[in-house]
Tab-separated table of C-alpha atoms and ligand atoms in Angstrom:
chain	number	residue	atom	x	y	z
G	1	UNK	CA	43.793	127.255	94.870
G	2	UNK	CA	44.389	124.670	97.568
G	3	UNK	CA	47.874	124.102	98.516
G	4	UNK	CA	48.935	120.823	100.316
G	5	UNK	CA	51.604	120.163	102.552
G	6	UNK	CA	52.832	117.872	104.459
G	7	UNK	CA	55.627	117.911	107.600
G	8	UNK	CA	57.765	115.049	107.097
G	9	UNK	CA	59.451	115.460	110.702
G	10	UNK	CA	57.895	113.765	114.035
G	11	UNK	CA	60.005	116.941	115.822
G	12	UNK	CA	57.481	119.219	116.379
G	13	UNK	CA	58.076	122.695	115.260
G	14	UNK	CA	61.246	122.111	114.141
G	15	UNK	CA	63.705	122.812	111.546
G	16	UNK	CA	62.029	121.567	108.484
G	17	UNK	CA	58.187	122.393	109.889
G	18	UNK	CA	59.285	125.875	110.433
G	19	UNK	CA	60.557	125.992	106.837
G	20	UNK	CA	57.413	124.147	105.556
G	21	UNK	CA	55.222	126.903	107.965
G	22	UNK	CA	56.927	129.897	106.142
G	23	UNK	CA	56.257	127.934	102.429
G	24	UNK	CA	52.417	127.718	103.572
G	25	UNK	CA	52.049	131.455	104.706
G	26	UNK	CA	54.331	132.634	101.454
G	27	UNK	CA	51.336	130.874	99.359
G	28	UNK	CA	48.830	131.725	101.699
G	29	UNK	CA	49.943	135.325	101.326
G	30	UNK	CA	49.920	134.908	97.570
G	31	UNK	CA	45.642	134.008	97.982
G	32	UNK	CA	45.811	130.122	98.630
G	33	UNK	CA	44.297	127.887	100.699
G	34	UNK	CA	46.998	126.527	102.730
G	35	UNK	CA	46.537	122.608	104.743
G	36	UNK	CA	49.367	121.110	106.288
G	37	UNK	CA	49.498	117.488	107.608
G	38	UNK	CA	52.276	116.403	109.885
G	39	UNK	CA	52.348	112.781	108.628
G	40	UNK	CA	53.781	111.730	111.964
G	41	UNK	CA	50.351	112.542	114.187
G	42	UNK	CA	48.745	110.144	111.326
G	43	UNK	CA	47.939	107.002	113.018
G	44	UNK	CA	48.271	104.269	110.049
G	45	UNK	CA	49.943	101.671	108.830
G	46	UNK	CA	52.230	101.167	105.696
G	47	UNK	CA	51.445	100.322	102.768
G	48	UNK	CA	50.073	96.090	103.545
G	49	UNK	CA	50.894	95.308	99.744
G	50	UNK	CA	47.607	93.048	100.352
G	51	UNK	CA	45.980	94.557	96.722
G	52	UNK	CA	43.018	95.835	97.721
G	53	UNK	CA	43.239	98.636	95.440
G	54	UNK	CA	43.865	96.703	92.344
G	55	UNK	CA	40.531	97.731	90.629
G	56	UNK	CA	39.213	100.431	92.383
G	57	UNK	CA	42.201	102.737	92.923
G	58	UNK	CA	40.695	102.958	96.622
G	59	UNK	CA	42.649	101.632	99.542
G	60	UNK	CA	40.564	99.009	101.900
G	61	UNK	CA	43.071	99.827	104.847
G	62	UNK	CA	40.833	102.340	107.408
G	63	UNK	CA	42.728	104.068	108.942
G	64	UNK	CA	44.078	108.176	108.950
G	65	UNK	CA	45.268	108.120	105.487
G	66	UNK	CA	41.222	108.032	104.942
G	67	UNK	CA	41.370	111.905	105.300
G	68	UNK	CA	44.292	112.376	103.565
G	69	UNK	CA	43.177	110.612	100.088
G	70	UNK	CA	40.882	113.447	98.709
G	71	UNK	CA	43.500	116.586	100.192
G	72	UNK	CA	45.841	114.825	97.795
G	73	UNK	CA	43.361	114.389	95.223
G	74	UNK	CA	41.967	117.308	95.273
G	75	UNK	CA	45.483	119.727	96.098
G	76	UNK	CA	46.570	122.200	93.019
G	77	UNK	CA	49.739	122.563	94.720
G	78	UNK	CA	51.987	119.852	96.702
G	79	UNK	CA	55.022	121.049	99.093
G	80	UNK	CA	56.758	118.284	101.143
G	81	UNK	CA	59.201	118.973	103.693
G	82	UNK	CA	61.082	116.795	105.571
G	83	UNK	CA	64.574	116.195	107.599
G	84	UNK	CA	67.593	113.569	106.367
G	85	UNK	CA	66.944	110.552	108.306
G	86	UNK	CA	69.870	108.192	107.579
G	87	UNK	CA	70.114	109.683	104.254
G	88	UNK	CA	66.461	109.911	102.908
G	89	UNK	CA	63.225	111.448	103.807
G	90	UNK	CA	61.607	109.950	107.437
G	91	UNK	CA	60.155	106.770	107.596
G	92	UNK	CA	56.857	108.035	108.555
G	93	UNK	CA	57.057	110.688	105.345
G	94	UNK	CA	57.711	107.461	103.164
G	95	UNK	CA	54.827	105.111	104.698
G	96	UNK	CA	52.582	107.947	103.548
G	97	UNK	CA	53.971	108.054	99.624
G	98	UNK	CA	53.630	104.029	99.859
G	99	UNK	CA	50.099	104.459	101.038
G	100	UNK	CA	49.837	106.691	97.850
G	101	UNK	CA	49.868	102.834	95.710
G	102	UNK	CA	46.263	103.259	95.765
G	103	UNK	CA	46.455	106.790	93.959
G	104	UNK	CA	48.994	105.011	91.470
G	105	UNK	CA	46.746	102.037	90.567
G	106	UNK	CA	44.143	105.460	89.899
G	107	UNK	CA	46.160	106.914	87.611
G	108	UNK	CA	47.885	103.884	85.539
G	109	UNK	CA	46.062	101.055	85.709
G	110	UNK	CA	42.473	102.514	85.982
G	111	UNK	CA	43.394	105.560	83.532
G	112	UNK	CA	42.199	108.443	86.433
G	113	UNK	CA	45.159	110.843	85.882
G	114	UNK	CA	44.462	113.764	88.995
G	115	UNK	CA	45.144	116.549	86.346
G	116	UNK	CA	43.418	116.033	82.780
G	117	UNK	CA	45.595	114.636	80.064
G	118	UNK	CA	47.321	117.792	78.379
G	119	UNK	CA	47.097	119.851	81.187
G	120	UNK	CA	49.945	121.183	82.831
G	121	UNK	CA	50.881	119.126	86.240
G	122	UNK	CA	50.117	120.355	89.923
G	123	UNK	CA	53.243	122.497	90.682
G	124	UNK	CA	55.725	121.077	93.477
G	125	UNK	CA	57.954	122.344	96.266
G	126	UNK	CA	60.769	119.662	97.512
G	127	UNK	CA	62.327	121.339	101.160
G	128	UNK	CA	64.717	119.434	103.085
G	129	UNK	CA	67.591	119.430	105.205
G	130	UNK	CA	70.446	117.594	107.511
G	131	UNK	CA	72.664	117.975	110.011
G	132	UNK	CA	75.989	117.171	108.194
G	133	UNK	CA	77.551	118.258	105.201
G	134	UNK	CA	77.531	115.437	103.010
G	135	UNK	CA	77.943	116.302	99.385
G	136	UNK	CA	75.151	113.299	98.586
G	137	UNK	CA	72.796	114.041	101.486
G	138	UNK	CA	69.951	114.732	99.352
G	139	UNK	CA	70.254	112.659	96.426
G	140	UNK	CA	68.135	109.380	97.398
G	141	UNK	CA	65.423	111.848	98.236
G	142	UNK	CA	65.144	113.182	95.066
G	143	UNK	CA	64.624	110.263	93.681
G	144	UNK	CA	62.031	109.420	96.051
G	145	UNK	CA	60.133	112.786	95.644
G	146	UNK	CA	60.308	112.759	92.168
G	147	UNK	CA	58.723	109.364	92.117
G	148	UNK	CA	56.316	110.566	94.100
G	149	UNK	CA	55.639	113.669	92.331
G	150	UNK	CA	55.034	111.588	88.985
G	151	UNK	CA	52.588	109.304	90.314
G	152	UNK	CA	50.805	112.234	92.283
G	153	UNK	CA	50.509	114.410	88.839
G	154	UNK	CA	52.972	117.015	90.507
G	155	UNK	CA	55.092	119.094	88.443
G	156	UNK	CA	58.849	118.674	90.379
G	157	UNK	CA	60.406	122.262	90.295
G	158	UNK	CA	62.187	124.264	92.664
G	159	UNK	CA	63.907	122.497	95.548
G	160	UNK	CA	65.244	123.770	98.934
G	161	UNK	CA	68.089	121.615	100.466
G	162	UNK	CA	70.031	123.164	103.643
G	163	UNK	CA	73.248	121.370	104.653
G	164	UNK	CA	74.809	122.348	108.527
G	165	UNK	CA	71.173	122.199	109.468
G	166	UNK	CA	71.177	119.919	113.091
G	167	UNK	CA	69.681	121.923	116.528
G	168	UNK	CA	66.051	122.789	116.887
G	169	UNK	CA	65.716	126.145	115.379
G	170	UNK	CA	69.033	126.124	113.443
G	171	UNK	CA	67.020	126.773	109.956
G	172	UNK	CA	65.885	130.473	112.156
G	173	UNK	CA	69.710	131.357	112.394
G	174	UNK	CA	70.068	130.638	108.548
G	175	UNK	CA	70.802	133.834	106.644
G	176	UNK	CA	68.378	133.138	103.350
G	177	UNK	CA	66.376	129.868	104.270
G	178	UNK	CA	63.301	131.416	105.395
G	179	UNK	CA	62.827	133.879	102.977
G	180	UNK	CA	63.911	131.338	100.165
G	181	UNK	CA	61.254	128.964	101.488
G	182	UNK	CA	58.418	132.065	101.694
G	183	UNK	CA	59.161	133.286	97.913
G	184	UNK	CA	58.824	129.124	96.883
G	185	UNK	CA	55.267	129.026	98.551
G	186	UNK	CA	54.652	132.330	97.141
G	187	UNK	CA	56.060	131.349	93.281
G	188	UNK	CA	53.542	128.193	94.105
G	189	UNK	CA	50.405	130.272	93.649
G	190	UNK	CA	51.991	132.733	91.146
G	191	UNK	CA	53.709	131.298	88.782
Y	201	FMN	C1	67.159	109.256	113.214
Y	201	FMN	C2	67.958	110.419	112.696
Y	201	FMN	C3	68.750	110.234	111.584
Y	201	FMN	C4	69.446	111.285	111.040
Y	201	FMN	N1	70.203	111.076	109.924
Y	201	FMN	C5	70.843	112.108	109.343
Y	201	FMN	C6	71.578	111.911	108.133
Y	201	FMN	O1	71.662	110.822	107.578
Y	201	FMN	N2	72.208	112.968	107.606
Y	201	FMN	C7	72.145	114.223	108.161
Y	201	FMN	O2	72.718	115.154	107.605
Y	201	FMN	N3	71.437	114.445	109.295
Y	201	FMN	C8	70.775	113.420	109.896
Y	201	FMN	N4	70.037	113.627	111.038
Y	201	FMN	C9	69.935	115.000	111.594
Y	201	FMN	C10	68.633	115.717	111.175
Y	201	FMN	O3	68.445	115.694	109.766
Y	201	FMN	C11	68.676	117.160	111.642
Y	201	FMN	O4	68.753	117.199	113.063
Y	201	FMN	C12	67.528	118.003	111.179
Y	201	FMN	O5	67.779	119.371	111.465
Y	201	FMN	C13	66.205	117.618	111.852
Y	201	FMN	O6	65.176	118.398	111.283
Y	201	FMN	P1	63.754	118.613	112.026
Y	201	FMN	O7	63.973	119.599	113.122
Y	201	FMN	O8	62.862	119.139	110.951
Y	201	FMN	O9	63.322	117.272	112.513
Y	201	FMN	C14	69.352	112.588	111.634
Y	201	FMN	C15	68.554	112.757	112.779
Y	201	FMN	C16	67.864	111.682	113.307
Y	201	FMN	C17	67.005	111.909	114.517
């Protein structure tokens, strides 16, 4: 089992990596192949909107996303983790699911669903977190993962959202996070 996932945060080794690092090892643990990909070392572009995919269901744009095409493919498990940036998942998190158009002109226009019709969907882990308290701080995410998540073939089930979360390393002084995130990546692989 090959388990994907991918570091929405350009802060190295920070709050939502380090939660994303302890999903990985939880499913690693559990017998999986872990691969994470900290979308902000890509070097790419977004999404150009310039229809080179229409037909295909391959994007013409050569660049890193190149490598990550087949890893999302080819994943049987998808956990994305990133920080509240102005409300929503990091711009360089969200270049990366518009770079996925490609992977939805696959799927519905071309007919190439990534798990075979009747099957049961690639289970998915949704982990993110802010530095406020705002009752609404993860709502436009969601919505944006879920999309996501559809067009990818990805079951969306359990999601980890930590309020208060702000300094470097504040998710370590959390009294359940990491061990909440370790049982997800674990459940991942188990079931
Ligand atoms: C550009 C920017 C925008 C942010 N916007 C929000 C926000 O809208 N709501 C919030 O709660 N925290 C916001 N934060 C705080 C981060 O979500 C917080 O520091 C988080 O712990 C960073 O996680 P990381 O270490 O994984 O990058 C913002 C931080 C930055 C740098």
């Amino acid at each position: 089992m090959r388990v994907l996932g991918l570091a929405g945060s350009p802060r190295r080794g920070g709050n939502s990596e380090t939660l994303l690092d302890r999903a990985l090892a939880g499913a690693q643990e559990a017998g999986a192949e872990v691969e994470k990909v900290v979308v902000s070392r890509l070097k790419m572009r977004g999404c150009q909107h310039c229809d080179g995919c229409v037909g295909t269901g391959i994007c013409v744009v050569q660049d890193d996303m190149q490598s990550l095409y087949p890893q999302l493919r080819e994943m049987n498990a998808f956990v994305v983790a990133s920080p509240m940036f102005f409300m929503a998942i990091t711009s360089q998190l969200k270049a990366v699911f518009d770079r996925c158009q490609c992977l939805w002109v696959a799927k519905y226009e071309l007919g190439q669903p990534f798990v075979p019709e009747g099957s049961p969907k690639r289970p998915g882990l949704f982990m993110a977190l802010g530095g406020t308290r705002f009752k609404h701080l993860f709502e436009p995410s969601r919505v944006i993962v879920k999309s996501i998540f559809v067009s990818l073939d990805v079951a969306y089930g359990p999601e980890l959202f930590y309020r208060a979360i702000d300094k470097n390393g504040d998710i370590s002084q959390h009294p359940t996070a990491l061990d909440e995130a370790y049982a997800a990546g674990r459940r991942l692989v188990e079931g």
